[in-house]
XYZ file of C-alpha atoms in Angstrom:
367
model
C 63.668 49.827 25.374
C 61.885 51.673 22.314
C 63.996 52.414 20.022
C 63.773 54.430 16.565
C 62.627 53.455 14.055
C 64.568 56.497 11.762
C 68.018 55.776 12.277
C 70.517 53.734 12.528
C 68.685 51.002 9.855
C 69.786 47.620 7.983
C 68.324 46.264 5.148
C 66.226 43.572 5.291
C 68.958 42.064 2.789
C 71.954 42.669 4.923
C 69.548 41.117 7.795
C 69.943 37.908 5.657
C 73.278 38.050 5.766
C 73.826 38.288 9.080
C 71.925 35.025 9.556
C 73.468 33.199 6.502
C 76.493 34.340 8.175
C 76.287 33.660 12.026
C 75.010 29.872 11.320
C 78.056 29.128 8.553
C 80.385 29.812 11.888
C 83.260 27.960 14.185
C 81.459 24.297 14.362
C 81.421 23.517 10.568
C 85.314 21.945 10.822
C 84.066 19.595 13.022
C 80.080 18.999 12.334
C 80.685 16.396 10.140
C 81.868 14.329 11.825
C 79.958 14.689 15.115
C 76.821 14.076 13.159
C 77.909 10.884 11.834
C 78.874 9.576 14.613
C 75.138 10.196 16.138
C 73.648 8.451 12.827
C 76.197 7.484 10.041
C 75.189 7.038 7.218
C 71.960 8.806 7.888
C 73.711 11.860 8.173
C 72.186 13.491 5.434
C 68.108 13.012 5.858
C 69.303 14.003 10.014
C 70.767 17.301 9.050
C 68.088 18.173 7.134
C 65.913 17.093 9.833
C 67.916 19.609 12.237
C 67.522 21.960 9.609
C 63.670 21.922 9.307
C 63.655 22.362 13.741
C 65.566 25.057 13.518
C 63.651 26.567 10.956
C 61.331 26.618 14.015
C 62.889 29.488 15.163
C 63.774 31.250 12.966
C 60.032 31.945 11.913
C 59.524 32.196 15.574
C 61.909 35.318 16.343
C 60.653 36.870 12.243
C 57.071 37.007 13.312
C 58.164 38.088 17.022
C 60.071 41.136 15.480
C 57.139 41.614 12.817
C 54.581 41.832 15.421
C 56.330 43.924 18.247
C 58.424 45.750 15.943
C 59.821 48.549 18.223
C 61.292 45.488 20.315
C 64.140 43.520 20.653
C 64.019 40.121 22.458
C 65.007 42.184 25.762
C 61.763 44.150 25.346
C 59.578 42.027 24.624
C 60.119 39.245 28.098
C 59.733 42.572 30.014
C 56.516 43.537 28.489
C 54.817 40.017 27.988
C 56.200 38.407 30.848
C 56.524 41.274 33.512
C 59.409 42.460 34.594
C 60.593 40.031 37.178
C 60.216 37.113 34.592
C 61.477 39.218 31.476
C 64.253 40.608 33.516
C 65.219 36.643 34.426
C 64.761 35.174 30.600
C 66.985 37.906 29.426
C 70.097 37.716 31.965
C 69.479 33.593 31.222
C 70.178 35.082 27.360
C 73.403 36.939 28.153
C 74.351 33.964 30.227
C 74.085 31.802 27.117
C 75.483 33.668 24.924
C 78.841 34.669 27.166
C 78.556 30.772 27.720
C 78.626 29.368 24.026
C 80.824 32.568 23.169
C 83.593 31.219 25.356
C 83.485 27.292 24.582
C 83.267 28.376 20.321
C 86.505 30.844 20.314
C 88.412 27.860 22.464
C 87.361 25.618 19.969
C 88.778 28.204 17.456
C 92.382 28.701 19.504
C 92.223 24.708 19.609
C 92.034 24.601 15.238
C 94.181 27.243 14.968
C 96.640 25.534 16.721
C 96.567 22.830 15.061
C 96.713 23.935 11.620
C 98.230 27.175 11.483
C 99.882 28.398 14.568
C 101.068 25.570 16.931
C 103.728 27.236 18.542
C 101.287 30.068 19.389
C 99.523 29.658 23.104
C 95.606 29.176 22.536
C 95.589 31.881 24.813
C 96.474 34.356 23.111
C 94.440 33.352 20.252
C 91.390 33.139 22.400
C 91.876 36.561 24.144
C 92.889 38.350 20.695
C 89.831 37.225 18.949
C 87.786 38.247 22.305
C 89.309 41.953 21.563
C 88.611 42.050 18.035
C 84.876 41.554 18.376
C 84.996 44.257 21.045
C 86.576 46.430 19.500
C 84.131 46.266 16.505
C 81.881 48.555 17.992
C 78.088 48.560 19.011
C 77.081 51.984 18.767
C 75.932 51.259 15.398
C 73.843 48.253 14.173
C 74.587 49.385 11.007
C 78.249 49.105 11.146
C 77.327 45.593 12.649
C 75.506 44.267 9.079
C 78.247 45.878 7.378
C 80.905 43.583 9.060
C 78.706 40.658 8.600
C 77.621 41.290 4.362
C 81.147 42.334 3.606
C 82.883 38.760 5.074
C 79.731 36.816 3.652
C 81.474 36.341 0.120
C 84.316 35.018 1.223
C 82.705 32.581 4.109
C 80.994 31.462 0.833
C 84.496 30.449 -0.920
C 85.277 26.704 0.350
C 82.014 25.620 -0.956
C 83.503 26.726 -4.615
C 86.707 24.557 -3.705
C 84.677 22.253 -2.940
C 83.252 21.228 -6.235
C 87.080 20.348 -6.826
C 86.101 17.207 -4.389
C 83.263 15.991 -6.299
C 85.249 13.423 -7.856
C 86.590 11.630 -5.045
C 82.827 10.906 -3.693
C 81.641 7.392 -3.813
C 77.833 6.871 -3.930
C 77.898 3.818 -1.453
C 79.317 6.123 1.120
C 75.120 7.536 1.100
C 73.876 3.775 1.525
C 71.855 2.970 3.429
C 70.175 6.745 3.547
C 68.539 5.585 6.903
C 71.485 4.425 7.780
C 71.294 1.002 9.856
C 68.948 0.061 12.460
C 68.837 3.559 13.381
C 65.879 3.672 16.363
C 63.695 7.139 15.814
C 65.220 8.411 19.364
C 68.571 7.847 17.950
C 66.999 9.512 15.311
C 65.601 12.731 17.032
C 68.774 12.928 19.197
C 70.876 13.596 16.187
C 68.645 15.812 14.403
C 68.009 18.038 17.769
C 72.394 17.805 17.432
C 72.604 19.307 13.762
C 70.053 21.886 15.242
C 71.112 23.055 17.908
C 74.723 23.412 16.159
C 73.035 25.762 13.631
C 70.485 28.092 15.820
C 73.116 30.147 17.368
C 71.019 33.210 14.769
C 69.653 34.264 18.312
C 70.891 38.089 16.942
C 68.128 38.525 14.640
C 65.898 38.529 18.185
C 68.031 41.539 18.630
C 67.767 43.274 15.254
C 63.749 44.000 15.523
C 63.685 48.320 15.721
C 66.240 49.042 12.838
C 65.189 46.686 10.052
C 63.712 49.512 7.760
C 61.598 47.497 5.134
C 60.453 44.984 8.113
C 57.757 43.310 5.395
C 60.622 41.773 3.617
C 62.208 40.825 6.317
C 60.521 37.023 6.076
C 61.464 35.948 2.990
C 64.773 37.637 3.086
C 65.204 35.935 6.364
C 64.159 32.350 5.139
C 66.565 33.214 1.873
C 69.597 33.983 4.249
C 68.825 30.957 6.559
C 68.546 28.115 4.193
C 71.733 29.330 2.316
C 73.712 28.953 5.194
C 71.895 25.796 5.946
C 72.381 24.841 2.907
C 75.833 25.435 3.174
C 76.635 23.237 6.073
C 74.796 20.261 5.029
C 76.613 20.437 1.673
C 80.058 20.214 3.566
C 78.283 17.484 5.484
C 77.523 15.732 2.178
C 80.812 16.093 0.632
C 82.685 14.932 3.623
C 80.488 12.012 4.244
C 80.654 11.222 0.362
C 84.610 11.562 0.089
C 85.941 9.734 3.314
C 82.710 7.685 4.279
C 81.659 6.778 7.440
C 84.727 4.709 8.945
C 87.285 7.324 7.493
C 85.338 10.374 9.464
C 85.394 8.821 12.445
C 89.157 9.217 12.144
C 89.622 12.852 11.732
C 88.554 15.638 14.209
C 88.093 18.621 11.781
C 87.195 16.200 9.038
C 86.625 19.481 6.682
C 90.435 20.796 7.189
C 90.871 16.876 5.892
C 89.359 17.227 3.011
C 90.974 20.170 2.147
C 93.898 18.569 1.827
C 92.822 16.428 -0.812
C 92.021 18.686 -3.021
C 94.196 19.482 -5.429
C 93.345 22.712 -8.134
C 93.931 21.841 -11.721
C 97.532 23.436 -13.347
C 98.286 23.419 -9.015
C 97.599 27.061 -9.055
C 97.543 26.621 -4.895
C 99.257 24.045 -3.459
C 97.576 24.349 0.188
C 94.134 24.723 -0.275
C 93.923 23.825 3.065
C 95.267 27.163 3.807
C 92.881 29.375 2.119
C 89.845 26.879 3.581
C 90.651 28.281 7.215
C 91.658 31.404 6.514
C 88.197 31.932 5.246
C 86.858 29.634 8.505
C 88.229 32.135 10.332
C 86.013 35.301 8.742
C 83.277 32.697 9.554
C 84.322 32.279 12.998
C 85.008 36.119 13.226
C 81.255 36.948 12.196
C 79.724 34.325 14.226
C 81.387 35.434 17.685
C 81.156 38.607 16.969
C 77.458 38.181 16.604
C 77.511 36.260 19.649
C 78.928 39.626 21.396
C 76.729 41.423 20.101
C 74.050 40.019 22.058
C 75.990 39.960 25.335
C 76.926 43.760 24.901
C 73.331 45.518 23.739
C 71.943 42.856 25.640
C 73.617 43.576 28.484
C 72.967 47.456 27.838
C 69.122 46.338 27.795
C 69.261 45.467 31.160
C 70.556 47.882 32.651
C 69.107 50.644 30.960
C 72.277 51.858 29.125
C 74.220 53.148 25.609
C 77.727 52.294 27.491
C 78.356 49.906 24.985
C 82.252 50.327 24.881
C 82.102 50.176 28.652
C 80.225 46.530 28.619
C 82.508 45.434 25.649
C 85.298 45.819 27.447
C 84.092 44.274 30.540
C 82.924 41.543 29.253
C 86.156 40.604 27.444
C 87.814 38.571 30.554
C 84.784 37.349 31.589
C 84.035 35.385 28.271
C 88.265 34.732 28.435
C 87.617 32.864 31.405
C 85.209 30.676 30.310
C 86.711 29.567 27.270
C 89.657 27.811 29.641
C 87.092 26.190 31.480
C 87.550 23.031 29.417
C 90.671 21.482 30.388
C 90.790 19.862 26.464
C 88.474 19.636 23.266
C 86.914 16.140 24.385
C 85.290 18.300 26.950
C 84.515 21.706 24.845
C 82.230 19.551 22.512
C 80.721 17.566 25.192
C 79.955 20.988 27.520
C 78.924 22.598 24.490
C 76.180 20.469 22.977
C 74.906 20.344 26.636
C 74.589 23.967 26.882
C 73.690 24.497 23.298
C 70.815 21.653 23.493
C 69.632 24.142 26.028
C 70.180 27.646 24.499
C 68.271 25.774 21.694
C 65.309 25.138 23.551
C 65.157 28.368 25.327
C 65.643 29.666 21.351
C 62.346 28.159 20.393
C 60.157 28.116 23.004
C 60.758 31.851 24.246
C 59.372 33.247 21.164
C 56.550 31.423 20.488
C 55.548 31.513 24.176
C 55.822 35.043 24.080
C 54.051 35.186 20.371
C 51.517 33.344 22.080
C 51.327 34.926 25.148
C 51.094 38.347 22.655
C 48.291 37.021 20.660
C 46.273 35.836 24.095
C 46.772 39.211 26.014
C 45.928 41.114 22.443
C 48.765 43.531 22.540
C 49.781 45.358 20.025
C 53.872 46.481 19.665
C 54.400 50.225 19.489
C 54.715 51.932 16.832
């Protein structure tokens, strides 16, 4: 599907904001525990390695968009792989987005029930968040970009608050930096888990036709990626430094536990954890909104329609049912890691393959 390059445009800076606010999402509260459980004290260097793996996906998507500036990933699939195979991968992208969003909105509801609304059924939290995403509107890409850009400062607020926890950091919690007898297989498994947790910015593959200054998108996209990635790694560093490997295993959402020990001078705020949780909800919303954007706009491209409101409404019960599949929080993470690992492979291999196929066939994007 060809798109106009003259209406409904977003800037490359907004493009960067979308990447950053999408990366800092649902898994932030539990990620330090997940990574430390895999690799122990090597969590920092493993996380940086995972960030670099995820960076490959980002570069592949941006370069593909630069080569075919008038096509989304859906259009590139059909153009380079053929109608049948291209449609198959397009459907796979949408299905993965539905599954991952379902699991992440369920995780959001579980955290909310634990931290803010213990007497509210998780089904209520799930359906309300999905409806909020559906009501955002998907006719205008610029509106989608404005939402991300507006919430980004709020999402980054906990980073400032975590500076107050520096006095509680113990340097020996980081040693040895390569962990205790960590094998290469264990190291890479942890890195891949880290990569799968943050390689959720596939939404940018749907934005190429709408970026008005795409020549700057590479630079700004890298800045957006490292802003989001650095926030994640910073949170892991502070959590590991304060709690250590043994204590981290005791907290299911260590970032929430970290915020509960922070004391603001003058006792201006007595519940820092509530502030962190509220700002985390903003991060959850922007991440889930990105998944819903892929679901709605992707489905619209598959069926060659612009009935975005109808598709957004139709997908509400679909995502809701997926969110209720896991029986508990343990199954959410177990299923989520498997699905995210498969999605990460698709997110890296598919755009790289499309770019290579385009070079071999010497195709150029429609201008």
